PDB file of C-alpha atoms in Angstrom:
ATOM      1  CA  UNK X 529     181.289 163.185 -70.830  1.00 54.00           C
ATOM      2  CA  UNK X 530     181.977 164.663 -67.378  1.00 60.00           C
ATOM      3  CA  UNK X 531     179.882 167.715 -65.389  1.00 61.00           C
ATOM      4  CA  UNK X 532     183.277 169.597 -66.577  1.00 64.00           C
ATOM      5  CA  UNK X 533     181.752 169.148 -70.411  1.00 71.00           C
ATOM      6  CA  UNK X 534     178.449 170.439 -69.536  1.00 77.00           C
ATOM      7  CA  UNK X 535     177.632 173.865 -70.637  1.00 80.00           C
ATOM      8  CA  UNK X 536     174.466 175.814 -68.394  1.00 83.00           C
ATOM      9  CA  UNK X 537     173.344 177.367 -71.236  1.00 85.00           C
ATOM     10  CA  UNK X 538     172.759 174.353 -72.995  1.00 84.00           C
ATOM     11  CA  UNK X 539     170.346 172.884 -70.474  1.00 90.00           C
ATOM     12  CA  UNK X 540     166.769 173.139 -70.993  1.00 92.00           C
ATOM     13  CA  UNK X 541     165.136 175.661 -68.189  1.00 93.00           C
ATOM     14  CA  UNK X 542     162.571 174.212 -65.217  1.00 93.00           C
ATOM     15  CA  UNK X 543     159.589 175.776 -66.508  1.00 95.00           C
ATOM     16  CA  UNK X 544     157.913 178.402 -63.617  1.00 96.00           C
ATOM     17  CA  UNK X 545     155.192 177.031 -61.360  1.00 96.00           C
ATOM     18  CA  UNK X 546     152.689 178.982 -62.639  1.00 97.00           C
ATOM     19  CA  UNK X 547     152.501 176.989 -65.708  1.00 97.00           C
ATOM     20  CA  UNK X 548     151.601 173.574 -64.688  1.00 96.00           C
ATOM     21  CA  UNK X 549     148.323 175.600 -63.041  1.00 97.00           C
ATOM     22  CA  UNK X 550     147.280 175.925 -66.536  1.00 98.00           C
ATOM     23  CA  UNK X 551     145.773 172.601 -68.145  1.00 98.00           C
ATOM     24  CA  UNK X 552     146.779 173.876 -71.793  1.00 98.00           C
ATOM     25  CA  UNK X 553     150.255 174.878 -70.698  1.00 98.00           C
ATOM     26  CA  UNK X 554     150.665 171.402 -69.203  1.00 97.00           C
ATOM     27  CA  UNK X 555     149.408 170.142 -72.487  1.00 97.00           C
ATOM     28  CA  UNK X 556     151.496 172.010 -74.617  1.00 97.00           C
ATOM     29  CA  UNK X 557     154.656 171.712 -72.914  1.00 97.00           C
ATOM     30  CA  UNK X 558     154.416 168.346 -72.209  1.00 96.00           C
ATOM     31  CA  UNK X 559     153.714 167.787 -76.214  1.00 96.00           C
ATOM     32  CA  UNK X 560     156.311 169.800 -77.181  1.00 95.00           C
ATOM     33  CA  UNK X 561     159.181 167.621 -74.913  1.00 96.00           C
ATOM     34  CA  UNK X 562     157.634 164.248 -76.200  1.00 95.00           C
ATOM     35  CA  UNK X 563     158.250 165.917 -79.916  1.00 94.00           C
ATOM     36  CA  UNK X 564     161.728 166.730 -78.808  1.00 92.00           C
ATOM     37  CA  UNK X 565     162.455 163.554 -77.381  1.00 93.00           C
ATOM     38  CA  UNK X 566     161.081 161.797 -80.134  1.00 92.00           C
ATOM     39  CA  UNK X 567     163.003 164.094 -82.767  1.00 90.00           C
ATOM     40  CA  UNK X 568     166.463 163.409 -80.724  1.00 88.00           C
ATOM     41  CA  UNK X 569     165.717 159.470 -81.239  1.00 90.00           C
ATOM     42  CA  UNK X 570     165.389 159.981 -84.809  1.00 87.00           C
ATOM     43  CA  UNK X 571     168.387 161.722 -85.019  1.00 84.00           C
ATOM     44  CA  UNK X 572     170.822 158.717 -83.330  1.00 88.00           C
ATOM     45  CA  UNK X 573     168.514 156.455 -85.790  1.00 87.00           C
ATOM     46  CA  UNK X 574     168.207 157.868 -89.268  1.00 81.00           C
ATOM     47  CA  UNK X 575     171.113 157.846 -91.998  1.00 85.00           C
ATOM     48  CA  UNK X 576     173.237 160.773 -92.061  1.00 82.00           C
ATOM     49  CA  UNK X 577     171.611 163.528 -94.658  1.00 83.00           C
ATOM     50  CA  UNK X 578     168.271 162.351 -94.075  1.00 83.00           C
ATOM     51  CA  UNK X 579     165.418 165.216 -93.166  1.00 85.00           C
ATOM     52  CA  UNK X 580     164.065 163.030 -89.472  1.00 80.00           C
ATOM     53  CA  UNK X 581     162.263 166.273 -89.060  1.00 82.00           C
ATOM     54  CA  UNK X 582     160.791 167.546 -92.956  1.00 80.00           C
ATOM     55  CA  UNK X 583     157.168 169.428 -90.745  1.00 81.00           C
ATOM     56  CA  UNK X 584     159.854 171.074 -88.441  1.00 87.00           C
ATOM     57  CA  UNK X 585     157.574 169.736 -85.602  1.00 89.00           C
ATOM     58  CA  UNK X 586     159.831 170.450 -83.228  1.00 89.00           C
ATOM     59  CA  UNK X 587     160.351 174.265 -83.800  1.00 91.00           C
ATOM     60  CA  UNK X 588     156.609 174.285 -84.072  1.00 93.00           C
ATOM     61  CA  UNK X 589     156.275 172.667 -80.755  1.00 95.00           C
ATOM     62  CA  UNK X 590     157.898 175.087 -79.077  1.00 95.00           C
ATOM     63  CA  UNK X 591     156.168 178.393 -81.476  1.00 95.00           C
ATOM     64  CA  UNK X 592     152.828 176.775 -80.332  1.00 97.00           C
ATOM     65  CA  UNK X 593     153.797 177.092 -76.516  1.00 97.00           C
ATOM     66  CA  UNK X 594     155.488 180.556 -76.838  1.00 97.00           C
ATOM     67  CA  UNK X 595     152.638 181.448 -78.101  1.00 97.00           C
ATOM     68  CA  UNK X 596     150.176 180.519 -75.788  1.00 98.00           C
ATOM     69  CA  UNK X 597     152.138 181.739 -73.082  1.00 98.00           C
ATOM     70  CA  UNK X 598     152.198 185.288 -74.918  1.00 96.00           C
ATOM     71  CA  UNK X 599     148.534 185.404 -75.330  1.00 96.00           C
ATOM     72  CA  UNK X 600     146.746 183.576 -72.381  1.00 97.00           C
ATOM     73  CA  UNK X 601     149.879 184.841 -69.703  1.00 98.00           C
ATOM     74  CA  UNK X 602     151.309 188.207 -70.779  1.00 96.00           C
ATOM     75  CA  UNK X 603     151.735 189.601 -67.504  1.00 96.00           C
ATOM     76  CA  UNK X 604     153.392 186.475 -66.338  1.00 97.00           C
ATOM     77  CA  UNK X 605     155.966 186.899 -68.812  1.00 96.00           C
ATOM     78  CA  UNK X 606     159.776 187.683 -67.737  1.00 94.00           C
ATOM     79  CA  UNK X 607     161.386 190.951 -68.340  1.00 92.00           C
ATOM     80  CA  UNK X 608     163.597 191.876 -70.965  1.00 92.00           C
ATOM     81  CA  UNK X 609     167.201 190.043 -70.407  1.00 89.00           C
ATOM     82  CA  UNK X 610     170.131 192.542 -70.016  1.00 87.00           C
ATOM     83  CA  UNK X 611     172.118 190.006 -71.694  1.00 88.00           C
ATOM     84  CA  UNK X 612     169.886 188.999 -74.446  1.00 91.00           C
ATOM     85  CA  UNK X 613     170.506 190.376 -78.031  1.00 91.00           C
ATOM     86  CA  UNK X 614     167.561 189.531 -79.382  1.00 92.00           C
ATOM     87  CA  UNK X 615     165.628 190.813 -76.271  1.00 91.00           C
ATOM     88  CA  UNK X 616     167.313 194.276 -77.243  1.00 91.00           C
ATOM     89  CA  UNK X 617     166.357 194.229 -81.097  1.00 90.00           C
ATOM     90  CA  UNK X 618     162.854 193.509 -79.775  1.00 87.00           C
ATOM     91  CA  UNK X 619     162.764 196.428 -77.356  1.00 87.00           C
ATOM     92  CA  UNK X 620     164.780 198.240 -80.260  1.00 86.00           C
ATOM     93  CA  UNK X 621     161.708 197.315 -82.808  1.00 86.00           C
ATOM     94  CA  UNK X 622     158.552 198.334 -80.227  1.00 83.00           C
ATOM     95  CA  UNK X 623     159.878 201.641 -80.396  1.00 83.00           C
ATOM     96  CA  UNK X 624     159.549 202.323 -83.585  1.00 78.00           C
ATOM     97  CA  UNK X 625     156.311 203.600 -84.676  1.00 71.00           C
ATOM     98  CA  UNK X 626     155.593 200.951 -87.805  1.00 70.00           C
ATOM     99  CA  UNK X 627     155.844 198.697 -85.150  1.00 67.00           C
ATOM    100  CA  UNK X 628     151.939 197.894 -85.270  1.00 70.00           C
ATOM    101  CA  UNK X 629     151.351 194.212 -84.530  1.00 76.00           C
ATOM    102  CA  UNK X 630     154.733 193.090 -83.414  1.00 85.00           C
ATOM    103  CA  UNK X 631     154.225 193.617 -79.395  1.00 90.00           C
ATOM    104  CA  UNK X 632     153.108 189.290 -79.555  1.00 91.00           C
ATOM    105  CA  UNK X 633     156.216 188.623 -81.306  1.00 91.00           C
ATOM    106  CA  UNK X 634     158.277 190.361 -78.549  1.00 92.00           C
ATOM    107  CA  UNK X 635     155.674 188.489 -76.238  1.00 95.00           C
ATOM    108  CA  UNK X 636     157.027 185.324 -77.849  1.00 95.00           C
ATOM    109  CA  UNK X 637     160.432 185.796 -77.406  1.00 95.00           C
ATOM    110  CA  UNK X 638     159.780 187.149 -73.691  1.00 96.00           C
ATOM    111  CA  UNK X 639     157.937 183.384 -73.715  1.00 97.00           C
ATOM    112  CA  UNK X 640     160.508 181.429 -74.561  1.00 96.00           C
ATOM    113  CA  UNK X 641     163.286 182.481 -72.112  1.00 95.00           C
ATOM    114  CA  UNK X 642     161.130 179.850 -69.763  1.00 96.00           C
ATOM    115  CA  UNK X 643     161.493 176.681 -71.450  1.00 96.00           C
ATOM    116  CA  UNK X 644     164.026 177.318 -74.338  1.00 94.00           C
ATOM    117  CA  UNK X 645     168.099 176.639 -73.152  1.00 93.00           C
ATOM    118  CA  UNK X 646     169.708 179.918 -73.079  1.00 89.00           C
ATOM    119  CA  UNK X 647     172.078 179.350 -76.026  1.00 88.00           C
ATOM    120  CA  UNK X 648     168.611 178.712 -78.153  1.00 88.00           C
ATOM    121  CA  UNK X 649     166.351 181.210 -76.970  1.00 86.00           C
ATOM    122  CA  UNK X 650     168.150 183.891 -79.055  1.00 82.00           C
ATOM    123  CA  UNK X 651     166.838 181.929 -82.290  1.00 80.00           C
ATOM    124  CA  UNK X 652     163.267 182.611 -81.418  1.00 79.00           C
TER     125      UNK X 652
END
């Protein structure tokens, strides 16, 4: 594989500065990436058609960060990406007025633009 094969929005983001201020956000990340690292091993190591994953632990890694970082750093969050699809449907869904409840969910999504590569993020 050369740098030519390498696509940016594949790569997993720096998280912001701000985070590693916050002891649980140091926690959390750092859990989630040992999770991920650990679920990539399993994958090079485990038959083909076999579940290394069945508690979706990594998913849940990164739900458990996206939502801290929605509830304990709100204001912190980014702005809605021009770009982002699902960043539209979200603004798209706050308008409407049975929307009750699903401003953390947008929060979430907001969340994960700062750890999650940009070609996952819109899965969240």
């Amino acid at each position: 594989m050369s740098t030519d094969d390498i696509n940016p929005d594949d790569e997993w983001p720096l998280p912001p500065a701000w985070m590693f201020d916050c002891a649980d956000c140091v926690r959390i990340y750092g859990a989630m990436k040992r999770t991920l690292a650990e679920i990539d091993i399993l994958s090079l190591t485990v038959e083909p058609g076999v579940d290394y994953d069945p508690f979706d632990s990594g998913p849940g890694s990164q739900i458990r960060l996206a939502h801290h970082l929605a509830t304990s750093h709100r204001e912190l969050l980014p702005d809605w990406l021009g770009g982002c699809a699902r960043c539209a449907d979200h603004r798209r869904w706050l308008t409407r007025k049975d929307a009750t409840g699903y401003e953390l969910v947008a929060a979430e999504h907001r969340a994960a633009h700062l750890f999650i590569p940009p070609s996952r993020v819109g899965l969240f």
